[in-house]
Amino acid sequence: MPARLVILASGAGSTLQAFLDAAASGDLPAEIAAVGSDRPDSAALQRATAAGVPTFALPVQPGADRALWNASLAEAIAAHEPDLVVLAGFMRVLGPALVRRFRIVNVHPSLLPSFPGAHAIRDALAHGVRITGVTVHWVDEGLDSGPIIAQAAVEIAADDTEDTLRARIQDVEKPLYLTTIRSLAKELR
Ligand code: GAR
């Protein structure tokens, strides 16, 4: 039986799309069991639905108890019995109980431990570094702080904007993430 993945995404879902395309072409030794989001209207969920993959959405209500949201998210994930939870642009920090319950992998658009957080590309440009990149890492209870699995470097050009740099980072991050998840999926089954 192939490893079962639950993919969580908040935004445009181009990373998710790379996984959906790989699965459709038989190039992913894993099944995408479900895609979840904190944004019911995200393009990521639309991409999953278009690919015939089950979806679930758990929006964070303003002022609501975050522990309850984490517990609901954990149950929604568990219902799909994943071997691995794959974060693909999921922009919420996961609570400790959820992190301990599943094996979770994230991709982050910087060379961690530099530039953790939600604005990694902007922060790298603002700092004036000449090289940034992509990190695939296990998710622990901190912010982008878990053990590093794979990294790739991306040079910053003098005329880079956030958009041009993001595009080059995403060109590097998709194959790196796919390669990493392929090998983890094989190890897990
Ligand atoms: C990706 O570039 C990913 O590295 C980043 O969000 C983007 C999602 O794009 N993740 C983070 O910044 C996590 N802190 P997508 O919605 O098109 O897949």
XYZ file of N, CA, C and O and ligand atoms in Angstrom:
774
model
N 0.844 -1.203 0.000
C 0.000 0.000 0.000
C 0.875 1.247 0.000
O 1.815 1.348 0.784
N 0.590 2.213 -0.885
C 1.394 3.448 -0.866
C 1.153 4.255 0.400
O 0.091 4.145 1.020
N 2.133 5.049 0.770
C 1.982 5.944 1.930
C 0.843 6.926 1.657
O 0.614 7.343 0.528
N 0.135 7.262 2.726
C -0.981 8.211 2.598
C -0.529 9.595 3.068
O 0.016 9.739 4.164
N -0.768 10.588 2.210
C -0.412 11.965 2.537
C -1.677 12.775 2.782
O -2.648 12.660 2.033
N -1.661 13.620 3.806
C -2.624 14.709 3.919
C -1.822 15.988 3.720
O -0.808 16.212 4.401
N -2.241 16.788 2.738
C -1.531 18.031 2.415
C -2.346 19.214 2.936
O -3.562 19.277 2.706
N -1.690 20.124 3.645
C -2.352 21.337 4.154
C -1.801 22.554 3.410
O -0.574 22.698 3.275
N -2.696 23.415 2.943
C -2.288 24.591 2.165
C -3.240 25.741 2.455
O -4.432 25.522 2.675
N -2.701 26.960 2.433
C -3.530 28.140 2.722
C -3.803 28.996 1.495
O -4.760 29.771 1.494
N -2.927 28.942 0.491
C -2.948 30.009 -0.506
C -3.194 29.557 -1.930
O -4.139 28.818 -2.224
N -2.296 30.003 -2.817
C -2.473 29.760 -4.249
C -2.414 28.279 -4.594
O -3.027 27.823 -5.556
N -1.632 27.536 -3.842
C -1.608 26.083 -4.035
C -0.742 25.601 -5.183
O -0.938 24.496 -5.687
N 0.262 26.403 -5.581
C 1.108 25.923 -6.687
C 1.979 24.749 -6.238
O 2.285 23.852 -7.038
N 2.347 24.729 -4.968
C 3.115 23.588 -4.439
C 2.225 22.346 -4.428
O 2.641 21.258 -4.861
N 1.015 22.506 -3.917
C 0.048 21.401 -3.953
C -0.124 20.895 -5.376
O -0.151 19.679 -5.611
N -0.231 21.823 -6.343
C -0.448 21.412 -7.733
C 0.688 20.518 -8.231
O 0.448 19.560 -8.978
N 1.912 20.820 -7.811
C 3.043 19.982 -8.220
C 2.856 18.550 -7.708
O 3.168 17.581 -8.410
N 2.315 18.415 -6.482
C 2.052 17.075 -5.943
C 0.886 16.408 -6.672
O 0.950 15.209 -6.986
N -0.178 17.168 -6.952
C -1.326 16.603 -7.673
C -0.887 16.130 -9.058
O -1.281 15.041 -9.506
N -0.058 16.938 -9.733
C 0.407 16.562 -11.077
C 1.286 15.315 -11.022
O 1.168 14.424 -11.862
N 2.167 15.263 -10.017
C 3.044 14.091 -9.889
C 2.207 12.842 -9.619
O 2.460 11.773 -10.194
N 1.192 12.970 -8.760
C 0.340 11.808 -8.457
C -0.406 11.363 -9.718
O -0.493 10.160 -10.011
N -0.907 12.343 -10.487
C -1.692 12.010 -11.688
C -0.834 11.311 -12.734
O -1.329 10.468 -13.482
N 0.454 11.647 -12.775
C 1.310 11.025 -13.791
C 2.066 9.818 -13.240
O 2.997 9.332 -13.866
N 1.644 9.332 -12.087
C 2.258 8.122 -11.529
C 3.661 8.360 -11.024
O 4.459 7.433 -10.879
N 3.977 9.614 -10.731
C 5.333 10.001 -10.363
C 5.459 10.309 -8.870
O 6.361 11.026 -8.461
N 4.502 9.787 -8.084
C 4.534 10.004 -6.633
C 4.196 8.669 -5.969
O 3.092 8.166 -6.143
N 5.141 8.084 -5.225
C 4.876 6.763 -4.622
C 4.049 6.907 -3.352
O 4.416 6.428 -2.286
N 2.928 7.620 -3.472
C 2.090 7.929 -2.317
C 0.712 8.310 -2.827
O 0.554 8.695 -3.985
N -0.265 8.187 -1.918
C -1.620 8.610 -2.267
C -1.924 9.922 -1.545
O -1.672 10.031 -0.334
N -2.451 10.904 -2.269
C -2.898 12.141 -1.613
C -4.306 11.861 -1.102
O -5.290 11.885 -1.859
N -4.385 11.553 0.198
C -5.655 11.113 0.773
C -6.629 12.271 0.927
O -7.839 12.081 0.791
N -6.120 13.457 1.226
C -6.982 14.628 1.404
C -6.126 15.885 1.408
O -4.913 15.832 1.649
N -6.789 17.010 1.144
C -6.153 18.326 1.242
C -6.993 19.169 2.205
O -8.223 19.234 2.074
N -6.315 19.782 3.171
C -7.015 20.617 4.142
C -6.495 22.037 4.101
O -5.370 22.297 3.671
N -7.349 22.964 4.558
C -6.958 24.379 4.557
C -7.611 25.111 5.718
O -8.644 24.693 6.237
N -6.986 26.224 6.096
C -7.618 27.155 7.037
C -8.440 28.182 6.267
O -9.074 29.037 6.877
N -8.417 28.120 4.931
C -9.137 29.100 4.106
C -10.091 28.364 3.158
O -9.657 27.823 2.130
N -11.389 28.398 3.497
C -12.360 27.660 2.683
C -12.391 28.103 1.221
O -12.743 27.317 0.344
N -12.004 29.374 0.958
C -12.062 29.887 -0.414
C -10.702 29.833 -1.116
O -10.508 30.466 -2.154
N -9.748 29.070 -0.585
C -8.401 29.096 -1.169
C -8.374 28.396 -2.525
O -9.088 27.419 -2.760
N -7.503 28.896 -3.388
C -7.287 28.247 -4.678
C -6.765 26.826 -4.476
O -7.036 25.936 -5.284
N -6.044 26.615 -3.382
C -5.510 25.269 -3.109
C -6.656 24.247 -3.020
O -6.574 23.163 -3.608
N -7.718 24.586 -2.311
C -8.842 23.642 -2.190
C -9.512 23.430 -3.541
O -9.944 22.316 -3.866
N -9.593 24.493 -4.333
C -10.188 24.344 -5.676
C -9.333 23.403 -6.535
O -9.866 22.584 -7.283
N -8.026 23.513 -6.400
C -7.143 22.623 -7.172
C -7.343 21.170 -6.756
O -7.372 20.268 -7.599
N -7.487 20.940 -5.446
C -7.697 19.572 -4.951
C -9.020 19.023 -5.474
O -9.079 17.877 -5.958
N -10.080 19.827 -5.385
C -11.394 19.389 -5.850
C -11.344 19.058 -7.342
O -11.880 18.032 -7.785
N -10.648 19.905 -8.104
C -10.538 19.657 -9.546
C -9.827 18.345 -9.838
O -10.091 17.694 -10.852
N -8.948 17.957 -8.928
C -8.203 16.699 -9.112
C -8.938 15.512 -8.488
O -8.411 14.394 -8.481
N -10.120 15.754 -7.929
C -10.898 14.655 -7.343
C -10.398 14.205 -5.988
O -10.689 13.090 -5.551
N -9.659 15.078 -5.293
C -9.119 14.735 -3.970
C -10.048 15.315 -2.900
O -10.440 16.485 -2.998
N -10.418 14.533 -1.865
C -11.273 15.056 -0.798
C -10.635 16.249 -0.094
O -9.405 16.302 0.045
N -11.464 17.179 0.343
C -10.941 18.374 1.020
C -11.663 18.599 2.350
O -12.768 18.098 2.555
N -11.008 19.354 3.213
C -11.673 19.861 4.417
C -11.116 21.254 4.710
O -9.979 21.569 4.344
N -11.946 22.092 5.334
C -11.538 23.466 5.642
C -11.889 23.780 7.080
O -12.996 23.501 7.540
N -10.925 24.338 7.799
C -11.141 24.729 9.192
C -10.661 26.155 9.389
O -9.512 26.390 9.762
N -11.529 27.141 9.121
C -11.111 28.534 9.309
C -10.892 28.858 10.777
O -11.530 28.256 11.640
N -9.952 29.748 11.020
C -9.713 30.225 12.390
C -10.640 31.411 12.630
O -10.519 32.432 11.968
N -11.590 31.264 13.554
C -12.521 32.370 13.840
C -11.823 33.364 14.770
O -11.169 32.948 15.725
N -11.979 34.676 14.493
C -11.343 35.675 15.356
C -11.787 35.489 16.811
O -12.982 35.349 17.073
N -10.832 35.467 17.713
C -11.138 35.357 19.139
C -11.455 33.940 19.603
O -11.664 33.718 20.802
N -11.484 32.993 18.671
C -11.837 31.622 19.071
C -10.656 30.951 19.774
O -9.504 31.361 19.611
N -10.970 29.915 20.535
C -9.956 29.161 21.282
C -9.059 28.389 20.307
O -9.524 27.504 19.591
N -7.765 28.717 20.290
C -6.860 28.120 19.322
C -6.644 26.625 19.596
O -6.444 25.833 18.670
N -6.716 26.249 20.880
C -6.549 24.820 21.205
C -7.688 24.004 20.602
O -7.481 22.883 20.121
N -8.898 24.579 20.616
C -10.043 23.880 20.011
C -9.856 23.738 18.503
O -10.165 22.708 17.917
N -9.373 24.804 17.875
C -9.115 24.745 16.424
C -8.087 23.649 16.124
O -8.269 22.846 15.201
N -7.034 23.601 16.915
C -6.014 22.563 16.710
C -6.601 21.169 16.889
O -6.269 20.249 16.140
N -7.477 21.017 17.894
C -8.079 19.700 18.137
C -8.976 19.301 16.963
O -8.953 18.137 16.515
N -9.747 20.263 16.443
C -10.614 19.959 15.292
C -9.774 19.619 14.066
O -10.096 18.698 13.304
N -8.697 20.377 13.881
C -7.820 20.104 12.730
C -7.194 18.718 12.870
O -7.121 17.952 11.892
N -6.775 18.378 14.076
C -6.174 17.052 14.291
C -7.169 15.941 13.948
O -6.800 14.944 13.310
N -8.430 16.105 14.341
C -9.433 15.073 14.030
C -9.682 14.994 12.525
O -9.816 13.896 11.969
N -9.736 16.160 11.863
C -9.970 16.165 10.412
C -8.812 15.477 9.681
O -9.023 14.733 8.716
N -7.602 15.706 10.159
C -6.430 15.045 9.558
C -6.493 13.538 9.837
O -6.343 12.707 8.931
N -6.738 13.191 11.092
C -6.705 11.776 11.498
C -7.731 10.944 10.743
O -7.501 9.758 10.469
N -8.858 11.564 10.370
C -9.906 10.839 9.647
C -9.379 10.249 8.339
O -9.928 9.266 7.828
N -8.297 10.810 7.807
C -7.739 10.324 6.539
C -6.513 9.425 6.746
O -5.842 9.066 5.778
N -6.220 9.099 7.999
C -5.171 8.135 8.369
C -3.860 8.356 7.608
O -3.371 7.459 6.926
N -3.284 9.555 7.748
C -2.049 9.823 7.003
C -0.813 9.163 7.633
O -0.721 9.047 8.853
N 0.103 8.759 6.760
C 1.448 8.390 7.231
C 2.294 9.645 7.391
O 3.239 9.667 8.179
N 1.964 10.665 6.604
C 2.745 11.895 6.598
C 1.806 13.065 6.309
O 0.946 12.966 5.428
N 1.986 14.161 7.052
C 1.264 15.407 6.775
C 2.254 16.353 6.101
O 3.367 16.567 6.607
N 1.868 16.873 4.949
C 2.755 17.711 4.133
C 2.205 19.135 4.116
O 1.094 19.371 3.629
N 2.971 20.076 4.667
C 2.557 21.478 4.638
C 3.041 22.103 3.326
O 4.232 22.043 3.015
N 2.105 22.685 2.583
C 2.435 23.271 1.282
C 1.910 24.703 1.264
O 0.844 24.990 0.735
N 2.667 25.592 1.925
C 2.182 26.966 2.055
C 1.031 27.055 3.039
O 0.094 27.819 2.835
N 1.118 26.283 4.131
C 0.106 26.376 5.196
C 0.609 27.420 6.184
O 1.674 27.247 6.795
N -0.127 28.531 6.330
C 0.426 29.706 7.002
C -0.053 29.853 8.445
O -0.130 30.964 8.973
N -0.346 28.737 9.105
C -0.717 28.757 10.524
C 0.284 27.934 11.316
O 0.760 26.903 10.827
N 0.551 28.383 12.539
C 1.420 27.606 13.424
C 0.565 26.522 14.086
O -0.535 26.807 14.580
N 1.058 25.289 14.054
C 0.309 24.158 14.601
C 0.628 23.972 16.080
O 1.778 24.151 16.513
N -0.390 23.602 16.862
C -0.218 23.437 18.305
C 0.567 22.189 18.662
O 0.701 21.267 17.844
N 1.094 22.140 19.900
C 1.984 21.054 20.312
C 1.345 19.663 20.246
O 2.001 18.708 19.815
N 0.079 19.540 20.638
C -0.542 18.203 20.630
C -0.651 17.682 19.205
O -0.388 16.501 18.933
N -1.001 18.568 18.281
C -1.117 18.166 16.873
C 0.257 17.783 16.314
O 0.415 16.779 15.628
N 1.246 18.589 16.650
C 2.609 18.328 16.154
C 3.123 16.981 16.658
O 3.803 16.244 15.936
N 2.763 16.636 17.906
C 3.235 15.362 18.469
C 2.483 14.166 17.883
O 3.002 13.055 17.876
N 1.270 14.402 17.395
C 0.416 13.295 16.954
C 0.779 12.768 15.563
O 0.555 11.588 15.271
N 1.284 13.642 14.681
C 1.543 13.254 13.290
C 3.000 13.515 12.929
O 3.659 14.332 13.555
N 3.457 12.816 11.868
C 4.733 13.192 11.250
C 4.407 14.298 10.255
O 3.640 14.079 9.319
N 5.031 15.459 10.434
C 4.674 16.625 9.610
C 5.942 17.220 8.999
O 6.944 17.437 9.698
N 5.864 17.489 7.696
C 6.990 18.085 6.977
C 6.549 19.436 6.414
O 5.406 19.594 5.986
N 7.468 20.396 6.415
C 7.176 21.734 5.875
C 8.253 22.130 4.869
O 9.392 21.656 4.946
N 7.870 22.993 3.933
C 8.876 23.635 3.083
C 8.809 25.128 3.363
O 7.737 25.710 3.497
N 9.997 25.723 3.504
C 10.072 27.137 3.881
C 11.023 27.861 2.921
O 12.107 27.355 2.623
N 10.615 29.073 2.459
C 11.415 29.754 1.429
C 12.579 30.567 1.965
O 12.719 31.756 1.669
N 13.454 29.925 2.749
C 14.738 30.533 3.133
C 15.662 29.400 3.550
O 15.229 28.250 3.689
N 16.929 29.766 3.764
C 17.873 28.788 4.322
C 17.768 28.895 5.837
O 18.461 29.695 6.469
N 16.873 28.104 6.423
C 16.733 28.120 7.880
C 18.057 27.717 8.526
O 18.793 26.926 7.947
N 18.424 28.253 9.693
C 17.568 29.019 10.595
C 17.460 30.515 10.269
O 16.904 31.254 11.090
N 17.977 30.963 9.115
C 17.758 32.369 8.754
C 16.328 32.572 8.279
O 15.788 31.730 7.551
N 15.748 33.680 8.656
C 14.469 34.146 8.144
C 13.308 33.174 8.315
O 12.658 32.796 7.345
N 13.033 32.750 9.551
C 11.796 32.008 9.806
C 10.601 32.964 9.709
O 10.786 34.181 9.615
N 9.399 32.404 9.725
C 8.204 33.241 9.773
C 7.541 33.430 8.423
O 7.937 32.822 7.425
N 6.558 34.307 8.416
C 5.642 34.417 7.273
C 6.188 35.271 6.132
O 5.592 35.311 5.061
N 7.333 35.979 6.352
C 7.815 36.915 5.320
C 9.276 36.637 4.983
O 10.099 37.555 4.899
N 9.589 35.374 4.776
C 10.987 34.970 4.625
C 11.663 35.636 3.433
O 12.834 36.032 3.512
N 10.941 35.766 2.334
C 11.563 36.311 1.115
C 11.793 37.822 1.277
O 12.880 38.330 1.002
N 10.782 38.515 1.773
C 10.912 39.946 2.051
C 12.046 40.195 3.064
O 12.863 41.102 2.899
N 12.102 39.377 4.090
C 13.121 39.568 5.131
C 14.530 39.352 4.578
O 15.465 40.071 4.938
N 14.702 38.365 3.691
C 16.028 38.109 3.106
C 16.458 39.294 2.238
O 17.610 39.743 2.303
N 15.524 39.829 1.457
C 15.848 41.006 0.626
C 16.193 42.203 1.502
O 17.165 42.918 1.249
N 15.400 42.408 2.551
C 15.623 43.563 3.431
C 16.969 43.466 4.135
O 17.626 44.477 4.393
N 17.392 42.244 4.428
C 18.657 42.061 5.145
C 19.870 42.207 4.223
O 20.999 42.390 4.683
N 19.632 42.106 2.910
C 20.728 42.265 1.965
C 21.601 41.033 1.793
O 22.739 41.154 1.319
N 21.100 39.866 2.156
C 21.905 38.661 1.928
C 22.016 38.408 0.425
O 21.153 38.814 -0.348
N 23.103 37.762 0.022
C 23.326 37.481 -1.408
C 22.825 36.104 -1.805
O 22.652 35.810 -2.985
N 22.668 35.243 -0.815
C 22.192 33.879 -1.079
C 21.076 33.568 -0.091
O 21.226 33.793 1.115
N 19.968 33.094 -0.625
C 18.913 32.559 0.233
C 18.578 31.172 -0.300
O 19.450 30.524 -0.849
N 17.340 30.708 -0.134
C 17.064 29.369 -0.642
C 15.798 28.771 -0.086
O 14.835 29.493 0.222
N 15.836 27.464 0.043
C 14.667 26.675 0.407
C 15.090 25.629 1.430
O 16.178 25.061 1.323
N 14.226 25.404 2.423
C 14.503 24.367 3.420
C 13.286 23.455 3.557
O 12.162 23.937 3.720
N 13.522 22.153 3.501
C 12.496 21.167 3.862
C 12.865 20.660 5.248
O 14.016 20.279 5.490
N 11.882 20.700 6.171
C 12.218 20.316 7.553
C 11.038 19.640 8.241
O 9.875 19.854 7.863
N 11.342 18.839 9.249
C 10.309 18.292 10.117
C 9.704 19.427 10.931
O 10.430 20.366 11.313
N 8.424 19.327 11.200
C 7.756 20.351 11.991
C 7.802 19.959 13.460
O 7.416 18.843 13.826
N 8.337 20.879 14.266
C 8.291 20.688 15.715
C 7.411 21.781 16.319
O 6.660 22.438 15.599
N 7.533 21.986 17.613
C 6.598 22.914 18.270
C 6.981 24.383 18.081
O 6.233 25.269 18.473
N 8.134 24.642 17.492
C 8.566 26.026 17.301
C 8.160 26.564 15.930
O 7.452 25.909 15.166
N 8.651 27.767 15.630
C 8.340 28.406 14.348
C 9.469 28.104 13.356
O 10.571 28.627 13.498
N 9.209 27.225 12.401
C 10.187 26.863 11.363
C 11.513 26.399 11.971
O 12.591 26.723 11.461
N 11.399 25.637 13.072
C 12.605 25.307 13.842
C 12.944 23.816 13.889
O 13.919 23.434 14.520
N 12.166 22.969 13.230
C 12.405 21.527 13.351
C 13.613 21.058 12.567
O 14.192 21.820 11.777
N 14.001 19.787 12.766
C 15.198 19.249 12.101
C 15.146 19.381 10.576
O 14.127 19.097 9.949
N 16.275 19.810 10.019
C 16.359 20.057 8.573
C 16.573 18.741 7.837
O 17.417 17.923 8.220
N 15.798 18.558 6.758
C 15.905 17.347 5.932
C 16.670 17.647 4.644
O 17.511 16.860 4.218
N 16.364 18.777 4.003
C 17.017 19.109 2.727
C 17.021 20.621 2.543
O 16.125 21.319 3.030
N 18.060 21.098 1.852
C 18.130 22.529 1.541
C 18.688 22.732 0.135
O 19.424 21.886 -0.378
N 18.330 23.875 -0.474
C 18.925 24.275 -1.746
C 19.097 25.792 -1.723
O 18.254 26.511 -1.183
N 20.183 26.251 -2.323
C 20.500 27.682 -2.317
C 19.959 28.364 -3.573
O 19.868 27.753 -4.642
N 19.604 29.633 -3.425
C 19.178 30.468 -4.555
C 19.904 31.801 -4.409
O 19.825 32.440 -3.354
N 20.611 32.218 -5.475
C 21.306 33.507 -5.422
C 20.322 34.657 -5.583
O 19.359 34.548 -6.351
N 20.582 35.744 -4.868
C 19.750 36.934 -5.000
C 20.444 37.901 -5.967
O 21.628 38.224 -5.797
N 19.703 38.328 -6.999
C 20.248 39.276 -7.973
C 20.035 40.702 -7.467
O 19.116 40.966 -6.689
N 20.891 41.620 -7.956
C 20.832 43.010 -7.479
C 19.467 43.637 -7.757
O 18.993 44.479 -6.994
N 18.832 43.216 -8.851
C 17.542 43.835 -9.211
C 16.347 42.970 -8.810
O 15.234 43.195 -9.287
N 16.559 42.001 -7.941
C 15.437 41.145 -7.532
C 14.384 41.940 -6.769
O 14.710 42.779 -5.922
N 13.128 41.657 -7.045
C 12.013 42.116 -6.217
C 11.490 40.873 -5.482
O 11.913 39.738 -5.773
N 10.546 41.103 -4.568
C 9.970 39.962 -3.862
C 9.363 38.969 -4.870
O 9.507 37.750 -4.713
N 8.727 39.493 -5.904
C 8.061 38.611 -6.879
C 9.060 37.810 -7.715
O 8.880 36.616 -7.944
N 10.126 38.470 -8.185
C 11.075 37.739 -9.039
C 11.826 36.697 -8.222
O 12.070 35.581 -8.684
N 12.166 37.071 -6.980
C 12.892 36.113 -6.134
C 11.978 34.946 -5.750
O 12.402 33.787 -5.769
N 10.709 35.243 -5.432
C 9.776 34.166 -5.081
C 9.648 33.167 -6.244
O 9.651 31.955 -6.032
N 9.586 33.714 -7.463
C 9.428 32.823 -8.630
C 10.626 31.877 -8.741
O 10.454 30.669 -8.979
N 11.858 32.392 -8.538
C 13.039 31.520 -8.654
C 13.106 30.528 -7.493
O 13.499 29.385 -7.654
N 12.717 31.004 -6.305
C 12.693 30.100 -5.152
C 11.695 28.973 -5.395
O 11.984 27.789 -5.139
N 10.526 29.321 -5.931
C 9.511 28.272 -6.143
C 9.936 27.288 -7.230
O 9.592 26.112 -7.169
N 10.718 27.750 -8.211
C 11.239 26.833 -9.230
C 12.163 25.792 -8.603
O 12.247 24.651 -9.063
N 12.888 26.204 -7.571
C 13.812 25.291 -6.885
C 13.067 24.446 -5.859
O 13.356 23.264 -5.672
N 12.077 25.047 -5.206
C 11.460 24.363 -4.068
C 10.557 23.205 -4.490
O 10.498 22.189 -3.793
N 9.892 23.326 -5.625
C 8.966 22.251 -6.009
C 9.704 20.926 -6.241
O 9.343 19.910 -5.636
N 10.742 20.903 -7.093
C 11.449 19.622 -7.264
C 12.118 19.124 -5.981
O 12.145 17.915 -5.721
N 12.652 20.052 -5.177
C 13.302 19.623 -3.925
C 12.276 18.980 -2.989
O 12.534 17.930 -2.372
N 11.102 19.590 -2.889
C 10.060 19.061 -1.980
C 9.552 17.712 -2.493
O 9.404 16.761 -1.717
N 9.321 17.639 -3.805
C 8.833 16.371 -4.374
C 9.838 15.243 -4.154
O 9.472 14.139 -3.739
N 11.103 15.523 -4.425
C 12.138 14.501 -4.245
C 12.183 14.040 -2.794
O 12.291 12.843 -2.497
N 12.097 15.008 -1.874
C 12.170 14.678 -0.443
C 10.961 13.846 -0.018
O 11.110 12.831 0.678
N 9.774 14.257 -0.433
C 8.564 13.531 -0.021
C 8.531 12.145 -0.668
O 8.107 11.171 -0.040
N 9.009 12.033 -1.910
C 9.085 10.714 -2.542
C 9.927 9.769 -1.685
O 9.541 8.639 -1.429
N 11.077 10.239 -1.249
C 11.941 9.317 -0.502
C 11.377 9.054 0.896
O 11.446 7.919 1.381
N 10.761 10.036 1.528
C 10.125 9.777 2.833
C 8.967 8.793 2.670
O 8.782 7.899 3.501
N 8.184 8.958 1.620
C 7.026 8.087 1.405
C 7.481 6.643 1.227
O 6.835 5.705 1.736
N 8.586 6.454 0.526
C 9.103 5.074 0.340
C 9.574 4.494 1.660
O 9.375 3.318 1.943
N 10.235 5.336 2.474
C 10.731 4.845 3.783
C 9.588 4.477 4.702
O 9.723 3.587 5.545
N 8.460 5.177 4.594
C 7.352 4.988 5.533
C 6.544 3.745 5.230
O 5.737 3.316 6.054
N 6.690 3.166 4.025
C 5.876 2.005 3.679
C 6.741 0.816 3.308
O 7.843 0.994 2.858
C 5.729 28.461 -0.908
O 6.710 29.180 -1.584
C 6.226 28.052 0.460
O 7.609 27.948 0.525
C 5.743 29.167 1.327
O 4.500 29.518 0.812
C 4.515 29.328 -0.602
C 3.205 28.700 -0.999
O 2.947 28.885 -2.344
N 5.666 28.730 2.678
C 5.926 29.508 3.721
O 6.248 30.668 3.620
C 5.789 28.809 5.058
N 6.294 29.641 6.106
P 1.734 28.107 -3.021
O 0.461 28.470 -2.258
O 1.674 28.605 -4.433
O 2.038 26.643 -2.922
